[in-house]
Amino acid sequence: MIELQNVRIVYPTGEGIEHISFRVAPGEFLTIVGPSGAGKTTVLRAIYLDLWPQEGSVQVAEYNSLFMKKREIPFVRRKLGIVFQDFRLLPDRDVFENVAFACQVTGRRQKEIKKRVLRALADVGLSHKARKMPNELSGGEQQRVSIARAIANEPYVLLADEPTGNLDPQTALEIMNVLHRIHIRGTAVIMATHNYEMVKNFAERVIHMKNGRMI
Amino acid sequence: MGNLRYLLQETLAGLCRAKVSFFLSVLTVGFLLILMGLLFLFSQNADRILASMNAEFEMQVFISPVSNDAEISALGRRLQNIPGIEAVMFYSKDAAAEEFKREFGDEIFQALEENPLPSSFNVRCDARHSDAEQVKVLVTQIESYPGVDEVIYQNEMVSTLSRYSRVVQTANWVLLLFVVLGSLLVISNTVRLVILGRQQIIETMRLVGATSWLIRLPYLLQGLLQGALGGGAAFLLLALVVRFVQAQAPGVLITSKNTLLLAVLVGAGLGVFASVLSVRRFLKT
């Protein structure tokens, strides 16, 4: 379960988010929609505690920002999988290594890592490209690798920040189908996007944002 | 297991990425430690030689020819009561003449009507009161006693060695400062370069839930490795120098392997400290 209660985060420029409250149950698919600068990314960053709420609280599973210590942040993030618009793959590692990296740094055994990586790559339909380097892949494929990396640790919730933002409509649809399949299997998904038209067929629950507030 | 594998991979990958800088760091640290090690060896051995010379330090107190027996024995008692004087031995005019004859023959005594050599006290100081400065004070004090004609001691070498030893000790402290600052500068700069070149991987690690320690450790290990390798190079070279000097002049240079191994420890310690500085400054987890 994820719950934000009256969260406020204001940047030194004066922009930010205020009065953000919502709850995401296990297995839910939540879409946060709003124009650029509405505060969608800030909400996601608050969930993975890249930004600490100045007011209010963020609860991720058993961790609550009001009561936890900052050194516990890595353990919160292990419950989440994060996907970005710009993929953020490591260019000097192949597809397998990029996905394995997430398991490796969380201390899993080599044998288990291999199993998880192969399953994650199968889930996103990229088993046949495990030894390709990121620069040998199309944008859609790179995003699928990034999704595989996010789900390899079997997260509680998958956070996707404009996952289709850099992709053409056809590829974007493929990515949405991948996210949908992951959701169907029981992982909660929170996706931020400015393109409601593109995602409306998949949206179960939608939060609209504007100028840092929910509307 | 996964963590250990990652640590090793990342530590080596980072160093390979900045290999020129890494090589220069090792070289600089090694060079500075060698320089410090040489001065340390000199200082350590000069102290040892000085201590052994001081332990055997003796002076000759010549008695005025006009002194009578009572005055001579009073002087002897006075010398014995000076703090720091271990033994006082009287050499009569006759004993001095005997020794002179043994060394130079008795021609001079055949030419002269009487024995020209003065009687004297041979005075031995203990080790605690025999550094150059204290000896000088002691000599001045003894020279002021009635019945004393002259005090002779071999002060040249003692004071020269003692002076050099002090200069080297001071130089060693100054050099230690250079070693510390120089090593910190080059190692922390190398680690900084590696951190700046690994921003993407650091960011990814943060996002997938790697702990701060796991993110930082490769950089600390890199510093440790640079310092320890520099120290290792210094150890090898110093060991060679010691072996060479010991073969050429036995007994002059004495040191232990453990003392030389200090170079590796100092290097490693400096390496870790330099990394901590860079990690704290440039790596936000």
Coordinates of C-alpha atoms in Angstrom, one line a residue:
Chain A
M1 CA 0.0 0.0 0.0
I2 CA 1.2 3.5 -0.8
E3 CA -0.4 6.5 0.8
L4 CA 0.4 10.2 0.5
Q5 CA -1.2 12.5 3.1
N6 CA -1.3 16.2 2.5
V7 CA 2.2 16.2 1.0
R8 CA 3.8 19.6 0.4
I9 CA 7.2 20.0 -1.4
V10 CA 8.2 23.4 -2.6
Y11 CA 11.4 24.1 -4.5
P12 CA 13.5 27.2 -3.9
T13 CA 11.9 28.7 -7.1
G14 CA 8.5 28.6 -5.4
E15 CA 7.2 25.8 -7.6
G16 CA 6.3 22.4 -6.3
I17 CA 3.3 20.4 -5.0
E18 CA 0.8 21.0 -2.2
H19 CA -2.1 19.2 -0.5
I20 CA -1.4 15.9 -2.3
S21 CA -3.2 13.1 -0.8
F22 CA -4.1 9.7 -2.3
R23 CA -3.8 6.0 -1.6
V24 CA -2.8 3.2 -3.9
A25 CA -4.0 -0.3 -3.0
P26 CA -1.9 -3.4 -4.0
G27 CA -2.5 -4.3 -7.7
E28 CA -4.0 -1.0 -8.6
F29 CA -3.2 1.0 -11.8
L30 CA -3.1 4.7 -11.1
T31 CA -2.4 7.3 -13.8
I32 CA -1.4 10.8 -12.8
V33 CA -2.2 13.1 -15.7
G34 CA -1.3 16.8 -16.2
P35 CA 0.6 19.2 -18.3
S36 CA 4.3 19.7 -18.0
G37 CA 5.2 21.5 -14.8
A38 CA 2.0 20.2 -13.0
G39 CA 4.1 18.4 -10.4
K40 CA 3.7 14.8 -11.6
T41 CA 7.4 14.0 -11.4
T42 CA 7.6 15.6 -8.0
V43 CA 4.9 13.3 -6.7
L44 CA 6.8 10.3 -8.0
R45 CA 10.0 11.6 -6.5
A46 CA 8.2 12.0 -3.2
I47 CA 7.1 8.4 -3.3
Y48 CA 10.6 7.1 -3.9
L49 CA 11.9 9.6 -1.3
D50 CA 14.2 11.4 -3.7
L51 CA 12.4 14.5 -2.2
W52 CA 11.5 14.5 1.4
P53 CA 8.0 15.9 2.2
Q54 CA 8.3 19.3 3.9
E55 CA 4.8 18.7 5.2
G56 CA 2.6 15.7 5.3
S57 CA 3.7 12.1 5.0
V58 CA 4.5 9.4 2.5
Q59 CA 3.9 5.8 3.4
V60 CA 5.4 2.9 1.3
A61 CA 4.5 -0.5 2.7
E62 CA 5.8 -0.4 6.3
Y63 CA 7.9 2.7 5.9
N64 CA 6.5 6.1 6.8
S65 CA 8.5 9.3 6.1
L66 CA 7.4 10.7 9.5
F67 CA 9.0 7.8 11.4
M68 CA 11.7 6.4 9.3
K69 CA 15.4 7.3 9.2
K70 CA 17.0 8.5 6.0
R71 CA 19.3 5.6 5.9
E72 CA 16.2 3.4 5.4
I73 CA 15.5 5.0 2.0
P74 CA 17.3 2.3 0.0
F75 CA 15.0 -0.3 1.6
V76 CA 12.0 1.7 0.5
R77 CA 13.3 1.8 -3.0
R78 CA 13.7 -1.9 -3.1
K79 CA 9.9 -2.1 -2.8
L80 CA 9.6 0.0 -5.9
G81 CA 10.6 -0.3 -9.5
I82 CA 11.2 3.0 -11.3
V83 CA 11.0 3.7 -15.1
F84 CA 12.0 7.0 -16.6
Q85 CA 11.2 8.7 -19.9
D86 CA 14.9 8.7 -20.8
F87 CA 15.4 5.0 -19.9
R88 CA 18.7 5.6 -17.9
L89 CA 20.4 2.4 -19.0
L90 CA 24.1 2.0 -18.4
P91 CA 25.7 2.3 -21.9
D92 CA 28.8 0.2 -21.1
R93 CA 26.7 -2.9 -20.1
D94 CA 24.6 -5.2 -22.3
V95 CA 20.9 -5.8 -21.8
F96 CA 21.4 -8.7 -19.4
E97 CA 23.9 -6.8 -17.3
N98 CA 21.7 -3.7 -17.1
V99 CA 18.8 -5.8 -15.7
A100 CA 21.1 -7.9 -13.5
F101 CA 22.6 -4.7 -12.0
A102 CA 19.5 -3.9 -10.0
C103 CA 19.6 -7.4 -8.4
Q104 CA 23.4 -7.3 -8.0
V105 CA 23.5 -4.1 -5.9
T106 CA 20.7 -5.4 -3.7
G107 CA 22.9 -8.4 -2.7
R108 CA 21.1 -11.3 -4.5
R109 CA 22.9 -14.5 -5.3
Q110 CA 24.3 -15.0 -8.7
K111 CA 22.1 -18.0 -9.5
E112 CA 19.0 -16.1 -8.4
I113 CA 20.0 -13.1 -10.4
K114 CA 20.2 -15.1 -13.6
K115 CA 16.7 -16.6 -13.0
R116 CA 15.2 -13.2 -12.2
V117 CA 16.8 -11.4 -15.2
L118 CA 15.7 -14.1 -17.7
R119 CA 12.2 -14.0 -16.4
A120 CA 12.1 -10.2 -16.5
L121 CA 13.4 -10.1 -20.0
A122 CA 10.8 -12.7 -21.1
D123 CA 8.1 -10.5 -19.5
V124 CA 9.1 -7.6 -21.7
G125 CA 9.7 -9.8 -24.8
L126 CA 13.4 -9.2 -25.0
S127 CA 15.0 -12.6 -24.2
H128 CA 16.5 -12.8 -27.6
K129 CA 18.4 -9.5 -27.2
A130 CA 20.0 -10.2 -23.8
R131 CA 23.5 -9.7 -25.2
K132 CA 22.8 -6.5 -27.2
M133 CA 24.2 -3.2 -26.0
P134 CA 21.7 -0.4 -25.3
N135 CA 22.9 1.6 -28.4
E136 CA 22.0 -1.4 -30.6
L137 CA 18.3 -1.2 -29.5
S138 CA 15.4 1.0 -30.6
G139 CA 13.9 3.5 -28.2
G140 CA 11.0 1.1 -27.4
E141 CA 13.4 -1.8 -26.8
Q142 CA 15.5 0.4 -24.5
Q143 CA 12.3 1.3 -22.5
R144 CA 11.4 -2.3 -22.3
V145 CA 14.9 -3.1 -20.8
S146 CA 14.3 -0.3 -18.3
I147 CA 11.0 -1.9 -17.4
A148 CA 12.7 -5.3 -17.1
R149 CA 15.3 -3.8 -14.7
A150 CA 12.4 -2.2 -12.7
I151 CA 10.5 -5.5 -12.3
A152 CA 13.5 -7.8 -11.8
N153 CA 13.4 -7.3 -8.0
E154 CA 9.7 -8.0 -8.0
P155 CA 8.7 -4.6 -6.7
Y156 CA 5.6 -3.8 -4.7
V157 CA 4.8 -0.9 -7.0
L158 CA 6.1 0.1 -10.4
L159 CA 6.6 3.9 -10.8
A160 CA 6.7 5.1 -14.4
D161 CA 7.5 8.7 -15.2
E162 CA 6.4 9.5 -18.7
P163 CA 7.4 6.1 -19.9
T164 CA 6.1 6.7 -23.4
G165 CA 7.3 10.3 -23.7
N166 CA 10.2 9.7 -26.0
L167 CA 8.4 7.1 -28.2
D168 CA 6.3 7.1 -31.3
P169 CA 2.6 6.2 -30.8
Q170 CA 3.0 2.6 -32.0
T171 CA 5.9 1.9 -29.7
A172 CA 4.2 3.8 -26.9
L173 CA 1.3 1.5 -27.3
E174 CA 3.6 -1.5 -27.0
I175 CA 5.0 -0.1 -23.8
M176 CA 1.5 0.5 -22.4
N177 CA 0.7 -3.2 -23.2
V178 CA 3.8 -4.3 -21.3
L179 CA 2.9 -2.2 -18.3
H180 CA -0.7 -3.5 -18.5
R181 CA 0.6 -7.1 -18.5
I182 CA 2.7 -6.4 -15.4
H183 CA -0.3 -4.9 -13.7
I184 CA -2.6 -7.8 -14.6
R185 CA -0.1 -10.1 -12.8
G186 CA -0.7 -8.2 -9.6
T187 CA 2.0 -5.4 -9.4
A188 CA 0.6 -2.0 -8.7
V189 CA 1.5 0.7 -11.2
I190 CA 1.7 4.4 -10.8
M191 CA 2.2 6.2 -14.1
A192 CA 2.7 9.9 -14.7
T193 CA 1.9 11.2 -18.2
H194 CA 0.9 14.4 -20.0
N195 CA -0.8 12.4 -22.7
Y196 CA -4.2 11.2 -21.4
E197 CA -5.5 10.3 -24.9
M198 CA -2.8 7.7 -25.3
V199 CA -3.4 6.0 -21.9
K200 CA -7.1 6.4 -21.4
N201 CA -7.8 2.9 -22.7
F202 CA -5.6 1.5 -19.9
A203 CA -6.4 3.9 -17.1
E204 CA -8.3 2.3 -14.2
R205 CA -8.0 5.3 -11.9
V206 CA -6.8 8.8 -12.9
I207 CA -5.6 11.7 -10.8
H208 CA -5.4 15.0 -12.6
M209 CA -2.9 17.6 -11.6
K210 CA -2.3 21.3 -12.4
N211 CA 0.1 23.8 -10.8
G212 CA 1.2 21.4 -8.2
R213 CA -2.3 20.5 -6.9
M214 CA -4.7 17.7 -7.6
I215 CA -7.8 18.8 -9.4
Chain B
M1 CA 28.0 -12.6 -2.8
G2 CA 26.4 -10.4 -5.4
N3 CA 27.6 -7.4 -3.5
L4 CA 31.2 -8.7 -3.2
R5 CA 31.3 -9.4 -6.9
Y6 CA 29.9 -5.9 -7.6
L7 CA 32.4 -4.3 -5.3
L8 CA 35.4 -5.9 -6.9
Q9 CA 34.1 -5.2 -10.4
E10 CA 33.3 -1.6 -9.6
T11 CA 36.6 -0.9 -7.8
L12 CA 38.7 -2.2 -10.7
A13 CA 36.5 -0.6 -13.4
G14 CA 36.8 2.8 -11.7
L15 CA 40.6 2.5 -11.5
C16 CA 40.8 1.3 -15.2
R17 CA 38.8 4.3 -16.2
A18 CA 41.2 6.7 -14.6
K19 CA 44.4 4.7 -15.1
V20 CA 46.8 7.5 -15.8
S21 CA 45.7 9.4 -12.8
F22 CA 45.7 6.2 -10.7
F23 CA 49.3 5.4 -11.9
L24 CA 50.5 9.0 -11.1
S25 CA 48.9 8.7 -7.6
V26 CA 50.7 5.5 -6.8
L27 CA 53.9 6.9 -8.1
T28 CA 53.6 10.2 -6.1
V29 CA 52.6 8.4 -2.9
G30 CA 55.4 5.9 -3.4
F31 CA 58.0 8.6 -4.1
L32 CA 57.0 10.7 -1.0
L33 CA 57.0 7.6 1.2
I34 CA 60.5 6.6 0.0
L35 CA 61.8 10.0 0.7
M36 CA 60.3 10.0 4.2
G37 CA 61.5 6.4 4.8
L38 CA 65.1 7.3 3.9
L39 CA 65.1 10.3 6.2
F40 CA 63.5 8.2 8.9
L41 CA 66.1 5.4 8.5
F42 CA 68.9 8.0 8.7
S43 CA 67.4 9.6 11.8
Q44 CA 66.7 6.3 13.5
N45 CA 70.3 5.1 12.9
A46 CA 71.9 8.4 13.7
D47 CA 70.1 8.3 17.1
R48 CA 71.3 4.7 17.6
I49 CA 74.9 5.6 16.9
L50 CA 74.7 8.7 19.0
A51 CA 73.3 6.7 21.9
S52 CA 76.0 4.2 21.7
M53 CA 78.7 6.9 21.5
N54 CA 77.1 8.8 24.4
A55 CA 76.9 5.6 26.4
E56 CA 80.7 5.3 26.2
F57 CA 81.4 9.0 26.6
E58 CA 84.6 9.9 28.4
M59 CA 86.6 13.0 29.1
Q60 CA 90.1 13.6 30.4
V61 CA 90.5 16.1 33.2
F62 CA 94.1 17.2 33.4
I63 CA 95.4 18.4 36.8
S64 CA 97.5 21.4 37.3
P65 CA 101.2 20.5 38.0
V66 CA 101.2 22.7 41.2
S67 CA 98.4 20.8 42.9
N68 CA 99.4 18.7 45.9
D69 CA 98.0 15.3 46.8
A70 CA 95.4 16.7 49.2
E71 CA 94.1 19.0 46.4
I72 CA 94.1 16.1 43.9
S73 CA 92.1 13.8 46.1
A74 CA 89.6 16.7 46.9
L75 CA 89.2 17.2 43.2
G76 CA 88.6 13.5 42.7
R77 CA 85.8 13.5 45.4
R78 CA 84.2 16.6 43.9
L79 CA 84.1 15.0 40.4
Q80 CA 82.5 11.9 41.8
N81 CA 79.7 13.9 43.4
I82 CA 78.7 15.6 40.1
P83 CA 75.3 14.2 39.0
G84 CA 75.6 12.3 35.7
I85 CA 79.2 11.1 36.2
E86 CA 79.4 7.4 36.4
A87 CA 83.0 6.7 37.1
V88 CA 86.2 8.6 37.9
M89 CA 89.6 7.0 37.5
F90 CA 92.9 8.6 38.5
Y91 CA 95.9 8.5 36.2
S92 CA 99.1 9.5 38.0
K93 CA 102.0 11.2 36.1
D94 CA 103.8 7.8 36.2
A95 CA 100.8 5.9 34.7
A96 CA 100.5 8.5 32.0
A97 CA 104.2 8.2 31.3
E98 CA 103.9 4.4 31.0
E99 CA 101.1 4.7 28.6
F100 CA 102.9 7.3 26.5
K101 CA 106.0 5.0 26.4
R102 CA 103.8 2.1 25.3
E103 CA 102.5 4.2 22.4
F104 CA 105.4 6.3 21.4
G105 CA 108.6 4.8 22.9
D106 CA 110.7 6.3 25.7
E107 CA 113.0 8.6 23.6
I108 CA 111.4 11.7 24.9
F109 CA 112.0 10.7 28.5
Q110 CA 115.6 10.1 27.8
A111 CA 115.9 13.6 26.4
L112 CA 114.0 15.2 29.3
E113 CA 115.1 15.2 32.9
E114 CA 111.6 14.9 34.3
N115 CA 108.2 13.5 33.3
P116 CA 106.4 16.3 31.5
L117 CA 103.0 14.6 31.5
P118 CA 100.3 15.8 33.9
S119 CA 98.3 13.6 36.1
S120 CA 94.6 13.4 35.2
F121 CA 91.2 12.0 36.0
N122 CA 89.4 9.9 33.4
V123 CA 85.7 10.7 33.8
R124 CA 82.9 8.6 32.3
C125 CA 79.4 10.2 32.0
D126 CA 76.2 8.1 32.0
A127 CA 74.1 8.0 28.8
R128 CA 71.4 10.3 30.2
H129 CA 73.8 13.1 30.8
S130 CA 75.9 12.9 27.7
D131 CA 74.3 14.8 24.9
A132 CA 76.4 17.5 23.3
E133 CA 74.8 20.4 25.2
Q134 CA 74.9 18.8 28.6
V135 CA 78.5 17.8 28.1
K136 CA 79.5 21.3 27.2
V137 CA 77.9 22.6 30.4
L138 CA 79.7 19.9 32.4
V139 CA 83.1 20.7 30.8
T140 CA 82.7 24.4 31.7
Q141 CA 81.8 23.5 35.2
I142 CA 84.7 21.2 35.7
E143 CA 87.1 23.7 34.1
S144 CA 86.2 26.2 36.8
Y145 CA 87.2 23.9 39.6
P146 CA 90.6 24.8 41.4
G147 CA 93.4 22.4 40.4
V148 CA 92.0 21.7 36.9
D149 CA 94.3 22.6 34.1
E150 CA 92.3 21.5 31.0
V151 CA 89.5 19.2 30.1
I152 CA 89.7 17.3 26.8
Y153 CA 86.9 15.3 25.1
Q154 CA 86.1 14.2 21.6
N155 CA 83.2 16.6 21.1
E156 CA 83.4 17.2 17.4
M157 CA 81.8 14.0 16.2
V158 CA 79.2 13.9 18.9
S159 CA 78.0 17.4 18.3
T160 CA 78.1 17.1 14.5
L161 CA 76.1 13.9 14.5
S162 CA 73.7 15.3 17.1
R163 CA 73.2 18.4 15.0
Y164 CA 72.6 16.5 11.8
S165 CA 70.2 14.2 13.6
R166 CA 68.2 17.2 14.8
V167 CA 68.1 18.7 11.3
V168 CA 67.0 15.4 9.8
Q169 CA 64.3 15.0 12.5
T170 CA 63.0 18.5 11.6
A171 CA 63.2 17.7 7.9
N172 CA 61.3 14.5 8.6
W173 CA 58.4 16.4 10.2
V174 CA 58.3 18.9 7.4
L175 CA 58.4 16.0 4.9
L176 CA 55.6 14.2 6.8
L177 CA 53.4 17.2 6.2
F178 CA 54.2 17.1 2.5
V179 CA 53.6 13.4 2.4
V180 CA 50.2 13.8 4.0
L181 CA 49.1 16.8 1.9
G182 CA 50.6 15.5 -1.3
S183 CA 49.1 12.0 -1.0
L184 CA 45.7 13.4 0.1
L185 CA 45.7 15.7 -2.9
V186 CA 46.6 13.2 -5.6
I187 CA 44.5 10.3 -4.3
S188 CA 41.4 12.4 -3.6
N189 CA 41.7 14.0 -7.0
T190 CA 41.8 10.5 -8.7
V191 CA 38.8 9.4 -6.7
R192 CA 37.0 12.6 -7.6
L193 CA 37.7 11.9 -11.3
V194 CA 36.3 8.4 -11.0
I195 CA 33.2 9.6 -9.1
L196 CA 32.5 12.3 -11.7
G197 CA 32.8 9.7 -14.4
R198 CA 30.5 7.3 -12.7
Q199 CA 27.6 9.6 -12.0
Q200 CA 25.2 7.6 -14.1
I201 CA 25.9 4.3 -12.4
I202 CA 25.8 6.0 -9.0
E203 CA 22.3 7.5 -9.8
T204 CA 21.1 4.1 -11.0
M205 CA 22.3 2.4 -7.8
R206 CA 20.5 5.0 -5.7
L207 CA 17.3 4.3 -7.6
V208 CA 17.4 0.5 -7.4
G209 CA 18.0 0.6 -3.6
A210 CA 21.7 0.2 -3.1
T211 CA 22.8 1.2 0.3
S212 CA 25.0 4.3 0.9
W213 CA 27.8 2.0 1.9
L214 CA 27.7 -0.1 -1.2
I215 CA 27.7 3.0 -3.3
R216 CA 30.7 4.5 -1.5
L217 CA 32.8 1.4 -0.8
P218 CA 34.3 1.0 -4.2
Y219 CA 35.7 4.5 -4.0
L220 CA 37.1 4.0 -0.5
L221 CA 38.7 0.7 -1.8
Q222 CA 40.2 2.6 -4.7
G223 CA 41.8 5.1 -2.3
L224 CA 43.1 2.3 -0.1
L225 CA 44.5 0.5 -3.1
Q226 CA 46.3 3.6 -4.4
G227 CA 47.8 4.3 -1.0
A228 CA 48.8 0.7 -0.3
L229 CA 50.4 0.2 -3.7
G230 CA 52.4 3.4 -3.3
G231 CA 53.4 2.2 0.2
G232 CA 54.2 -1.2 -1.2
A233 CA 56.5 0.3 -3.8
A234 CA 58.2 2.4 -1.1
F235 CA 58.6 -0.7 1.0
L236 CA 60.3 -2.7 -1.8
L237 CA 62.7 0.2 -2.6
L238 CA 63.6 0.9 1.0
A239 CA 64.2 -2.8 1.6
L240 CA 66.6 -2.8 -1.4
V241 CA 68.4 0.3 -0.1
V242 CA 68.7 -1.3 3.4
R243 CA 70.1 -4.5 2.0
F244 CA 72.6 -2.7 -0.2
V245 CA 73.9 -0.5 2.7
Q246 CA 74.0 -3.5 5.1
A247 CA 76.1 -5.4 2.5
Q248 CA 78.5 -2.4 2.0
A249 CA 78.8 -1.2 5.6
P250 CA 77.7 -3.8 8.1
G251 CA 76.3 -2.5 11.4
V252 CA 75.8 1.1 10.1
L253 CA 72.1 0.7 9.1
I254 CA 69.9 -1.4 11.3
T255 CA 66.2 -1.6 10.9
S256 CA 63.4 -4.2 10.9
K257 CA 61.0 -5.4 8.2
N258 CA 58.1 -4.2 10.4
T259 CA 59.5 -0.7 10.5
L260 CA 59.6 -0.7 6.7
L261 CA 56.1 -2.2 6.5
L262 CA 54.9 1.0 8.2
A263 CA 55.2 2.6 4.7
V264 CA 52.4 0.3 3.4
L265 CA 50.2 1.1 6.4
V266 CA 50.8 4.8 6.2
G267 CA 50.1 4.7 2.5
A268 CA 46.9 2.7 2.9
G269 CA 45.7 4.9 5.7
L270 CA 46.3 8.1 3.7
G271 CA 44.5 6.5 0.7
V272 CA 41.4 5.7 2.7
F273 CA 41.4 9.2 4.3
A274 CA 41.8 10.9 0.9
S275 CA 38.9 8.8 -0.5
V276 CA 36.7 9.7 2.5
L277 CA 37.3 13.4 1.7
S278 CA 36.3 13.0 -2.0
V279 CA 33.4 10.8 -1.3
R280 CA 32.0 13.2 1.3
R281 CA 32.4 16.1 -1.0
F282 CA 31.4 14.7 -4.4
L283 CA 29.2 11.6 -3.8
K284 CA 25.7 12.3 -2.7
T285 CA 23.8 9.1 -1.8

